[in-house]
mmCIF file of C-alpha atoms (C1' of nucleotides) in Angstrom:
data_model
loop_
_atom_site.group_PDB
_atom_site.id
_atom_site.type_symbol
_atom_site.label_atom_id
_atom_site.label_comp_id
_atom_site.label_asym_id
_atom_site.label_seq_id
_atom_site.Cartn_x
_atom_site.Cartn_y
_atom_site.Cartn_z
ATOM 1 C CA MET Z 16 31.953 -5.103 31.365
ATOM 2 C CA SER Z 17 34.220 -3.251 33.799
ATOM 3 C CA THR Z 18 36.640 -5.093 36.038
ATOM 4 C CA LYS Z 19 34.694 -3.960 39.083
ATOM 5 C CA SER Z 20 31.356 -5.242 37.836
ATOM 6 C CA SER Z 21 33.025 -8.526 36.858
ATOM 7 C CA LEU Z 22 34.287 -8.831 40.413
ATOM 8 C CA LEU Z 23 30.850 -8.076 41.856
ATOM 9 C CA THR Z 24 29.371 -10.865 39.751
ATOM 10 C CA LEU Z 25 32.254 -13.214 40.517
ATOM 11 C CA ASN Z 26 31.898 -12.650 44.256
ATOM 12 C CA SER Z 27 28.204 -13.312 44.353
ATOM 13 C CA ALA Z 28 28.353 -16.310 42.013
ATOM 14 C CA MET Z 29 31.218 -17.955 43.910
ATOM 15 C CA THR Z 30 29.471 -17.402 47.228
ATOM 16 C CA GLN Z 31 26.262 -19.033 46.078
ATOM 17 C CA LEU Z 32 28.007 -21.866 44.258
ATOM 18 C CA MET Z 33 29.995 -22.755 47.368
ATOM 19 C CA ARG Z 34 26.791 -22.751 49.382
ATOM 20 C CA ALA Z 35 25.345 -25.292 46.956
ATOM 21 C CA ILE Z 36 28.496 -27.405 47.034
ATOM 22 C CA ARG Z 37 28.224 -27.679 50.802
ATOM 23 C CA ARG Z 38 25.126 -29.788 50.333
ATOM 24 C CA VAL Z 39 27.062 -32.172 48.083
ATOM 25 C CA ASP Z 40 29.772 -32.456 50.741
ATOM 26 C CA ASP Z 41 27.216 -32.914 53.511
ATOM 27 C CA ALA Z 42 25.910 -36.014 51.740
ATOM 28 C CA GLN Z 43 29.248 -37.665 52.567
ATOM 29 C CA GLY Z 44 28.284 -37.542 56.241
ATOM 30 C CA LEU Z 45 31.658 -36.359 57.404
ATOM 31 C CA GLY Z 46 31.782 -32.686 58.428
ATOM 32 C CA ARG Z 47 33.185 -29.995 56.176
ATOM 33 C CA ALA Z 48 36.389 -29.250 58.036
ATOM 34 C CA ARG Z 49 37.251 -32.944 58.219
ATOM 35 C CA LEU Z 50 36.584 -33.475 54.537
ATOM 36 C CA SER Z 51 38.687 -30.448 53.705
ATOM 37 C CA ALA Z 52 41.588 -31.645 55.832
ATOM 38 C CA LEU Z 53 41.484 -35.013 54.093
ATOM 39 C CA ALA Z 54 41.624 -33.206 50.753
ATOM 40 C CA VAL Z 55 44.747 -31.287 51.757
ATOM 41 C CA LEU Z 56 46.435 -34.532 52.796
ATOM 42 C CA HIS Z 57 45.317 -36.297 49.630
ATOM 43 C CA PHE Z 58 46.486 -33.661 47.181
ATOM 44 C CA GLY Z 59 49.410 -32.265 49.158
ATOM 45 C CA GLY Z 60 50.713 -35.396 50.887
ATOM 46 C CA SER Z 61 51.460 -36.044 54.548
ATOM 47 C CA CYS Z 62 52.391 -33.074 56.722
ATOM 48 C CA SER Z 63 52.335 -31.787 60.286
ATOM 49 C CA PRO Z 64 49.221 -30.546 62.099
ATOM 50 C CA SER Z 65 50.616 -27.001 62.056
ATOM 51 C CA GLU Z 66 51.149 -27.042 58.304
ATOM 52 C CA LEU Z 67 47.651 -28.408 57.874
ATOM 53 C CA ALA Z 68 46.276 -25.587 60.026
ATOM 54 C CA GLU Z 69 48.122 -23.018 57.943
ATOM 55 C CA GLN Z 70 46.810 -24.503 54.690
ATOM 56 C CA GLU Z 71 43.261 -24.445 55.993
ATOM 57 C CA MET Z 72 43.727 -21.024 57.553
ATOM 58 C CA VAL Z 73 42.522 -22.127 60.954
ATOM 59 C CA SER Z 74 44.241 -22.132 64.354
ATOM 60 C CA ARG Z 75 46.378 -25.040 65.527
ATOM 61 C CA ALA Z 76 43.799 -25.703 68.240
ATOM 62 C CA THR Z 77 41.008 -26.038 65.699
ATOM 63 C CA MET Z 78 43.050 -28.357 63.512
ATOM 64 C CA HIS Z 79 43.875 -30.421 66.575
ATOM 65 C CA HIS Z 80 40.145 -31.039 67.139
ATOM 66 C CA VAL Z 81 39.583 -31.920 63.510
ATOM 67 C CA LEU Z 82 42.476 -34.397 63.506
ATOM 68 C CA THR Z 83 41.326 -35.974 66.767
ATOM 69 C CA GLY Z 84 37.970 -36.671 65.134
ATOM 70 C CA LEU Z 85 39.551 -38.005 61.953
ATOM 71 C CA GLU Z 86 41.886 -40.278 63.885
ATOM 72 C CA ALA Z 87 39.016 -41.589 66.021
ATOM 73 C CA ASP Z 88 37.244 -42.487 62.765
ATOM 74 C CA GLY Z 89 40.365 -44.245 61.491
ATOM 75 C CA LEU Z 90 40.812 -41.908 58.516
ATOM 76 C CA VAL Z 91 44.238 -40.513 59.446
ATOM 77 C CA VAL Z 92 47.149 -41.487 61.681
ATOM 78 C CA ARG Z 93 49.455 -39.185 63.638
ATOM 79 C CA GLN Z 94 53.008 -40.389 64.055
ATOM 80 C CA PRO Z 95 55.849 -38.764 65.979
ATOM 81 C CA ASP Z 96 58.551 -37.075 63.916
ATOM 82 C CA ARG Z 97 61.917 -38.655 64.804
ATOM 83 C CA SER Z 98 63.974 -35.677 63.759
ATOM 84 C CA ASP Z 99 61.928 -33.219 65.856
ATOM 85 C CA GLY Z 100 60.337 -34.322 69.109
ATOM 86 C CA ARG Z 101 57.750 -31.557 68.981
ATOM 87 C CA ARG Z 102 56.310 -32.382 65.593
ATOM 88 C CA GLN Z 103 53.992 -35.054 64.264
ATOM 89 C CA LEU Z 104 53.333 -36.393 60.809
ATOM 90 C CA VAL Z 105 49.721 -36.782 59.764
ATOM 91 C CA SER Z 106 48.968 -39.342 57.045
ATOM 92 C CA LEU Z 107 45.871 -40.716 55.369
ATOM 93 C CA THR Z 108 44.917 -44.296 56.136
ATOM 94 C CA ARG Z 109 43.619 -46.569 53.418
ATOM 95 C CA ARG Z 110 40.076 -45.758 54.500
ATOM 96 C CA GLY Z 111 40.874 -42.055 54.647
ATOM 97 C CA ARG Z 112 42.117 -42.108 51.080
ATOM 98 C CA ALA Z 113 39.056 -43.999 49.889
ATOM 99 C CA THR Z 114 36.810 -41.507 51.689
ATOM 100 C CA ILE Z 115 38.338 -38.405 50.152
ATOM 101 C CA ARG Z 116 38.432 -39.988 46.700
ATOM 102 C CA LYS Z 117 34.727 -40.695 46.897
ATOM 103 C CA ALA Z 118 33.911 -37.193 48.172
ATOM 104 C CA HIS Z 119 36.043 -35.522 45.521
ATOM 105 C CA ALA Z 120 34.465 -37.634 42.805
ATOM 106 C CA ALA Z 121 31.018 -36.589 44.023
ATOM 107 C CA ARG Z 122 31.984 -32.929 43.815
ATOM 108 C CA ILE Z 123 33.390 -33.254 40.332
ATOM 109 C CA ALA Z 124 30.386 -35.241 39.156
ATOM 110 C CA TRP Z 125 28.141 -32.466 40.472
ATOM 111 C CA PHE Z 126 30.221 -29.899 38.600
ATOM 112 C CA GLU Z 127 30.174 -31.922 35.399
ATOM 113 C CA GLU Z 128 26.422 -32.205 35.463
ATOM 114 C CA LEU Z 129 26.143 -28.482 36.156
ATOM 115 C CA ALA Z 130 28.556 -27.506 33.393
ATOM 116 C CA SER Z 131 27.120 -29.697 30.659
ATOM 117 C CA GLY Z 132 26.629 -27.607 27.568
ATOM 118 C CA ILE Z 133 28.818 -24.733 28.706
ATOM 119 C CA ASP Z 134 31.361 -23.559 26.156
ATOM 120 C CA ALA Z 135 34.600 -25.454 26.826
ATOM 121 C CA ALA Z 136 36.870 -22.556 25.906
ATOM 122 C CA ALA Z 137 35.047 -20.151 28.229
ATOM 123 C CA LEU Z 138 35.186 -22.722 30.996
ATOM 124 C CA ALA Z 139 38.919 -23.125 30.479
ATOM 125 C CA THR Z 140 39.368 -19.358 30.660
ATOM 126 C CA ALA Z 141 37.364 -19.220 33.878
ATOM 127 C CA ALA Z 142 39.471 -21.994 35.377
ATOM 128 C CA ARG Z 143 42.669 -20.207 34.400
ATOM 129 C CA VAL Z 144 41.515 -16.890 35.869
ATOM 130 C CA LEU Z 145 40.375 -18.423 39.149
ATOM 131 C CA ASP Z 146 43.566 -20.411 39.459
ATOM 132 C CA ASP Z 147 45.518 -17.219 38.891
ATOM 133 C CA LEU Z 148 43.546 -15.451 41.628
ATOM 134 C CA ARG Z 149 44.128 -18.437 43.918
ATOM 135 C CA MET Z 150 47.889 -18.227 43.454
ATOM 136 C CA ARG Z 151 47.879 -14.471 44.048
ATOM 137 C CA ALA Z 152 45.862 -14.958 47.248
ATOM 138 C CA ARG Z 153 48.418 -17.486 48.452
ATOM 139 C CA GLN Z 154 51.319 -15.145 47.836
ATOM 140 C CA ARG Z 155 49.519 -12.242 49.502
ATOM 141 C CA LEU Z 156 49.604 -14.137 52.782
ATOM 142 C CA HIS Z 157 53.353 -13.671 53.089
ATOM 143 C CA MET J 25 42.204 -28.177 28.223
ATOM 144 C CA SER J 26 39.367 -30.660 28.638
ATOM 145 C CA THR J 27 36.153 -29.720 30.372
ATOM 146 C CA LYS J 28 36.935 -32.161 33.135
ATOM 147 C CA SER J 29 40.366 -30.764 33.875
ATOM 148 C CA SER J 30 38.905 -27.245 33.802
ATOM 149 C CA LEU J 31 36.406 -28.339 36.419
ATOM 150 C CA LEU J 32 39.115 -29.898 38.571
ATOM 151 C CA THR J 33 41.016 -26.623 38.528
ATOM 152 C CA LEU J 34 37.865 -24.581 39.083
ATOM 153 C CA ASN J 35 36.867 -26.687 42.081
ATOM 154 C CA SER J 36 40.199 -26.434 43.799
ATOM 155 C CA ALA J 37 40.680 -22.740 43.038
ATOM 156 C CA MET J 38 37.196 -21.788 44.245
ATOM 157 C CA THR J 39 37.621 -23.809 47.418
ATOM 158 C CA GLN J 40 40.881 -22.113 48.326
ATOM 159 C CA LEU J 41 39.689 -18.646 47.347
ATOM 160 C CA MET J 42 36.621 -18.967 49.562
ATOM 161 C CA ARG J 43 38.833 -20.089 52.417
ATOM 162 C CA ALA J 44 40.860 -16.907 52.004
ATOM 163 C CA ILE J 45 37.734 -14.753 51.778
ATOM 164 C CA ARG J 46 36.561 -16.094 55.120
ATOM 165 C CA ARG J 47 39.414 -14.243 56.756
ATOM 166 C CA VAL J 48 38.273 -10.995 55.158
ATOM 167 C CA ASP J 49 34.750 -11.594 56.471
ATOM 168 C CA ASP J 50 36.040 -12.559 59.917
ATOM 169 C CA ALA J 51 37.654 -9.138 60.223
ATOM 170 C CA GLN J 52 34.134 -7.697 60.363
ATOM 171 C CA GLY J 53 33.677 -9.437 63.707
ATOM 172 C CA LEU J 54 30.201 -10.687 62.943
ATOM 173 C CA GLY J 55 30.005 -14.428 62.246
ATOM 174 C CA ARG J 56 29.799 -15.819 58.731
ATOM 175 C CA ALA J 57 26.189 -16.989 58.774
ATOM 176 C CA ARG J 58 25.022 -13.637 60.135
ATOM 177 C CA LEU J 59 26.969 -11.690 57.542
ATOM 178 C CA SER J 60 25.597 -13.914 54.799
ATOM 179 C CA ALA J 61 22.016 -13.447 55.987
ATOM 180 C CA LEU J 62 22.500 -9.675 55.975
ATOM 181 C CA ALA J 63 23.766 -9.916 52.399
ATOM 182 C CA VAL J 64 20.661 -11.797 51.270
ATOM 183 C CA LEU J 65 18.447 -9.140 52.855
ATOM 184 C CA HIS J 66 20.525 -6.333 51.384
ATOM 185 C CA PHE J 67 20.571 -7.597 47.814
ATOM 186 C CA GLY J 68 17.246 -9.438 47.794
ATOM 187 C CA GLY J 69 15.152 -7.196 50.042
ATOM 188 C CA SER J 70 13.017 -8.063 53.065
ATOM 189 C CA CYS J 71 11.606 -11.581 53.272
ATOM 190 C CA SER J 72 10.419 -14.213 55.720
ATOM 191 C CA PRO J 73 12.732 -16.368 57.872
ATOM 192 C CA SER J 74 11.737 -19.431 55.844
ATOM 193 C CA GLU J 75 12.637 -17.792 52.550
ATOM 194 C CA LEU J 76 15.924 -16.697 54.064
ATOM 195 C CA ALA J 77 16.594 -20.260 55.187
ATOM 196 C CA GLU J 78 15.888 -21.559 51.692
ATOM 197 C CA GLN J 79 18.210 -18.988 50.106
ATOM 198 C CA GLU J 80 20.991 -19.899 52.521
ATOM 199 C CA MET J 81 20.267 -23.598 52.197
ATOM 200 C CA VAL J 82 20.002 -24.127 55.938
ATOM 201 C CA SER J 83 17.135 -25.360 58.105
ATOM 202 C CA ARG J 84 14.488 -23.020 59.495
ATOM 203 C CA ALA J 85 15.781 -23.752 62.985
ATOM 204 C CA THR J 86 19.297 -22.665 62.061
ATOM 205 C CA MET J 87 18.051 -19.468 60.444
ATOM 206 C CA HIS J 88 15.993 -18.787 63.544
ATOM 207 C CA HIS J 89 19.175 -18.812 65.651
ATOM 208 C CA VAL J 90 20.969 -16.550 63.214
ATOM 209 C CA LEU J 91 18.107 -14.045 63.166
ATOM 210 C CA THR J 92 17.824 -14.063 66.940
ATOM 211 C CA GLY J 93 21.478 -13.058 67.136
ATOM 212 C CA LEU J 94 21.101 -10.389 64.463
ATOM 213 C CA GLU J 95 18.025 -8.925 66.152
ATOM 214 C CA ALA J 96 19.784 -8.863 69.525
ATOM 215 C CA ASP J 97 22.553 -6.884 67.858
ATOM 216 C CA GLY J 98 20.011 -4.484 66.371
ATOM 217 C CA LEU J 99 20.897 -5.319 62.771
ATOM 218 C CA VAL J 100 17.505 -6.678 61.672
ATOM 219 C CA VAL J 101 13.892 -6.460 62.846
ATOM 220 C CA ARG J 102 11.225 -9.160 62.650
ATOM 221 C CA GLN J 103 7.673 -7.907 62.175
ATOM 222 C CA PRO J 104 4.456 -9.930 62.020
ATOM 223 C CA ASP J 105 2.898 -10.359 58.586
ATOM 224 C CA ARG J 106 -0.669 -8.993 58.744
ATOM 225 C CA SER J 107 -1.920 -11.085 55.849
ATOM 226 C CA ASP J 108 -0.602 -14.356 57.345
ATOM 227 C CA GLY J 109 -0.459 -14.812 61.087
ATOM 228 C CA ARG J 110 2.195 -17.506 60.811
ATOM 229 C CA ARG J 111 4.718 -15.475 58.858
ATOM 230 C CA GLN J 112 7.142 -12.745 59.760
ATOM 231 C CA LEU J 113 8.907 -10.158 57.682
ATOM 232 C CA VAL J 114 12.615 -9.695 58.331
ATOM 233 C CA SER J 115 14.123 -6.321 57.412
ATOM 234 C CA LEU J 116 17.498 -4.658 57.766
ATOM 235 C CA THR J 117 17.801 -1.813 60.250
ATOM 236 C CA ARG J 118 19.822 1.274 59.429
ATOM 237 C CA ARG J 119 22.762 -0.240 61.307
ATOM 238 C CA GLY J 120 22.272 -3.577 59.582
ATOM 239 C CA ARG J 121 22.455 -1.945 56.183
ATOM 240 C CA ALA J 122 25.567 -0.006 57.132
ATOM 241 C CA THR J 123 27.171 -3.218 58.425
ATOM 242 C CA ILE J 124 26.586 -5.250 55.282
ATOM 243 C CA ARG J 125 27.653 -2.388 53.037
ATOM 244 C CA LYS J 126 30.941 -2.134 54.868
ATOM 245 C CA ALA J 127 31.512 -5.895 54.779
ATOM 246 C CA HIS J 128 30.670 -6.135 51.088
ATOM 247 C CA ALA J 129 32.969 -3.216 50.303
ATOM 248 C CA ALA J 130 35.784 -4.978 52.163
ATOM 249 C CA ARG J 131 35.268 -8.135 50.100
ATOM 250 C CA ILE J 132 35.231 -6.253 46.816
ATOM 251 C CA ALA J 133 38.288 -4.228 47.786
ATOM 252 C CA TRP J 134 40.096 -7.475 48.554
ATOM 253 C CA PHE J 135 39.074 -8.867 45.155
ATOM 254 C CA GLU J 136 40.141 -5.698 43.342
ATOM 255 C CA GLU J 137 43.569 -5.774 44.913
ATOM 256 C CA LEU J 138 43.869 -9.455 44.043
ATOM 257 C CA ALA J 139 42.738 -8.989 40.449
ATOM 258 C CA SER J 140 44.894 -5.995 39.625
ATOM 259 C CA GLY J 141 46.666 -6.654 36.356
ATOM 260 C CA ILE J 142 44.447 -9.524 35.292
ATOM 261 C CA ASP J 143 43.110 -9.323 31.756
ATOM 262 C CA ALA J 144 39.718 -7.607 31.914
ATOM 263 C CA ALA J 145 38.199 -9.663 29.101
ATOM 264 C CA ALA J 146 39.243 -12.952 30.697
ATOM 265 C CA LEU J 147 37.875 -11.757 34.018
ATOM 266 C CA ALA J 148 34.563 -10.875 32.382
ATOM 267 C CA THR J 149 34.415 -14.325 30.805
ATOM 268 C CA ALA J 150 35.080 -15.948 34.157
ATOM 269 C CA ALA J 151 32.332 -13.884 35.788
ATOM 270 C CA ARG J 152 29.894 -14.841 33.066
ATOM 271 C CA VAL J 153 30.710 -18.552 33.322
ATOM 272 C CA LEU J 154 30.434 -18.605 37.111
ATOM 273 C CA ASP J 155 27.181 -16.679 37.007
ATOM 274 C CA ASP J 156 25.868 -19.172 34.498
ATOM 275 C CA LEU J 157 26.828 -22.066 36.757
ATOM 276 C CA ARG J 158 25.206 -20.273 39.688
ATOM 277 C CA MET J 159 21.898 -19.959 37.831
ATOM 278 C CA ARG J 160 22.010 -23.600 36.774
ATOM 279 C CA ALA J 161 22.648 -24.661 40.370
ATOM 280 C CA ARG J 162 19.636 -22.650 41.494
ATOM 281 C CA GLN J 163 17.375 -24.269 38.927
ATOM 282 C CA ARG J 164 18.655 -27.730 39.757
ATOM 283 C CA LEU J 165 17.177 -27.384 43.234
ATOM 284 C CA HIS J 166 13.633 -27.536 41.872
ATOM 285 C "C1'" DG X 24 -18.895 -25.655 58.974
ATOM 286 C "C1'" DG X 25 -15.416 -28.707 60.780
ATOM 287 C "C1'" DG X 26 -11.788 -32.073 61.011
ATOM 288 C "C1'" DA X 27 -7.344 -33.184 58.714
ATOM 289 C "C1'" DT X 28 -3.379 -31.626 56.709
ATOM 290 C "C1'" DT X 29 0.129 -28.381 55.776
ATOM 291 C "C1'" DA X 30 3.099 -24.450 56.773
ATOM 292 C "C1'" DA X 31 5.785 -21.187 59.860
ATOM 293 C "C1'" DG X 32 8.077 -20.227 63.712
ATOM 294 C "C1'" DT X 33 9.951 -21.839 68.117
ATOM 295 C "C1'" DT X 34 12.382 -24.665 71.429
ATOM 296 C "C1'" DA X 35 15.448 -28.408 73.186
ATOM 297 C "C1'" DG X 36 19.315 -30.972 72.685
ATOM 298 C "C1'" DC X 37 23.134 -32.384 70.257
ATOM 299 C "C1'" DA X 38 27.483 -32.300 67.254
ATOM 300 C "C1'" DA X 39 30.971 -29.892 64.622
ATOM 301 C "C1'" DT X 40 33.712 -25.875 63.861
ATOM 302 C "C1'" DG X 41 36.321 -22.101 65.344
ATOM 303 C "C1'" DC X 42 38.501 -18.839 68.566
ATOM 304 C "C1'" DT X 43 41.783 -17.219 72.529
ATOM 305 C "C1'" DA X 44 44.403 -18.147 76.496
ATOM 306 C "C1'" DA X 45 47.267 -20.946 79.087
ATOM 307 C "C1'" DC X 46 50.339 -24.779 79.410
ATOM 308 C "C1'" DA X 47 54.151 -28.499 78.700
ATOM 309 C "C1'" DG X 48 57.838 -30.323 76.210
ATOM 310 C "C1'" DA X 49 61.382 -29.852 72.660
ATOM 311 C "C1'" DA X 50 64.401 -27.157 69.833
ATOM 312 C "C1'" DT X 51 67.171 -23.198 69.016
ATOM 313 C "C1'" DC X 52 69.558 -18.886 69.819
ATOM 314 C "C1'" DG X 53 72.809 -16.002 72.503
ATOM 315 C "C1'" DC G 4 73.241 -22.774 80.215
ATOM 316 C "C1'" DG G 5 69.289 -19.518 80.148
ATOM 317 C "C1'" DA G 6 65.891 -17.245 77.236
ATOM 318 C "C1'" DT G 7 63.121 -17.575 73.483
ATOM 319 C "C1'" DT G 8 60.475 -19.879 70.105
ATOM 320 C "C1'" DC G 9 57.874 -23.595 68.194
ATOM 321 C "C1'" DT G 10 54.509 -27.618 68.497
ATOM 322 C "C1'" DG G 11 51.018 -29.840 70.208
ATOM 323 C "C1'" DT G 12 47.475 -30.006 73.832
ATOM 324 C "C1'" DT G 13 43.764 -28.625 76.863
ATOM 325 C "C1'" DA G 14 39.955 -25.687 78.740
ATOM 326 C "C1'" DG G 15 36.289 -22.802 77.950
ATOM 327 C "C1'" DC G 16 33.472 -20.309 75.060
ATOM 328 C "C1'" DA G 17 30.564 -18.657 70.853
ATOM 329 C "C1'" DT G 18 28.675 -19.748 66.440
ATOM 330 C "C1'" DT G 19 26.750 -22.678 63.133
ATOM 331 C "C1'" DG G 20 24.120 -26.503 61.899
ATOM 332 C "C1'" DC G 21 21.084 -30.573 62.420
ATOM 333 C "C1'" DT G 22 16.679 -33.346 63.815
ATOM 334 C "C1'" DA G 23 12.663 -33.933 66.544
ATOM 335 C "C1'" DA G 24 8.840 -32.225 68.879
ATOM 336 C "C1'" DC G 25 5.586 -28.554 69.677
ATOM 337 C "C1'" DT G 26 2.313 -24.339 68.912
ATOM 338 C "C1'" DT G 27 -0.276 -21.645 66.163
ATOM 339 C "C1'" DA G 28 -2.264 -20.245 61.827
ATOM 340 C "C1'" DA G 29 -3.837 -21.245 57.250
ATOM 341 C "C1'" DT G 30 -5.752 -24.262 53.915
ATOM 342 C "C1'" DC G 31 -7.933 -28.376 51.996
ATOM 343 C "C1'" DC G 32 -11.604 -31.401 51.547
ATOM 344 C "C1'" DC G 33 -15.676 -33.740 52.775
#
DNA sequence: GGGATTAAGTTAGCAATGCTAACAGAATCG
DNA sequence: CGATTCTGTTAGCATTGCTAACTTAATCCC
């Protein structure tokens, strides 16, 4: 199989898989952007709204809306940064951490059920390739 | 690497890659849902709004909005189905086909640049695994 | 045949996501 | 100290997505 035809398949498969995953996320009743922001905070630790926006590849204004909703729901807190009067530090609350843990577990459980019976070595190769592509995409931004 | 840790990596890598791809799609200036609907019509052929909604995993009402926008832009046409007075047949126009071809080419070009230098065999394995997962996810819906 | 049910498309109304533009306050650079 | 830059905020808009209610057409069943 040529590299190009592999990429055609990869593109279409990823697109449709992500569409299916959205339904798993929707069952959490929390909005996709909000769930995703919680995930960044959970796996990357506390950071500023601007850094969060950059991670999620959305505008600062959009992230501001998302954080306002999350704070209203008591899932994150925004605290002023003492060393820089312009910045804030966004952190998960206890409830926020519990929420993202549950949502992440649901995703992984869905994946595990889907992948049952798939060759473990091939799966590991796929994970390695996708992770490699992910890192290259990150670098390409700068 | 255990299956579970492969899935953790796969989940996170896919999520971030799709986030990056959104920016490529956005450059087409056409809205993600509209672009995605065009892709279904392009690769799957003409079908009814309901079938389109099922493919995209959105409600009929949502797909109706998307199609109204696409028709206003002259990218699709909706024709009555003679054999069933309730149904319609949605088809790409010449401009619609040109639009989705261009957008798809942009995605693939982005992938090719990203994947340059990656082992072709590993890439083929990844494509096969993801395509397998995609098919399983489709079946799981029924 | 005819009423009941089901299916398809539409509409209304709402919420969430996302953008740009414009602004205010704080930090930094010259 | 003035100009610039950075951060967060707000306003206003378009798109995406939902459910509920409705219309019309097809089908089911008695």
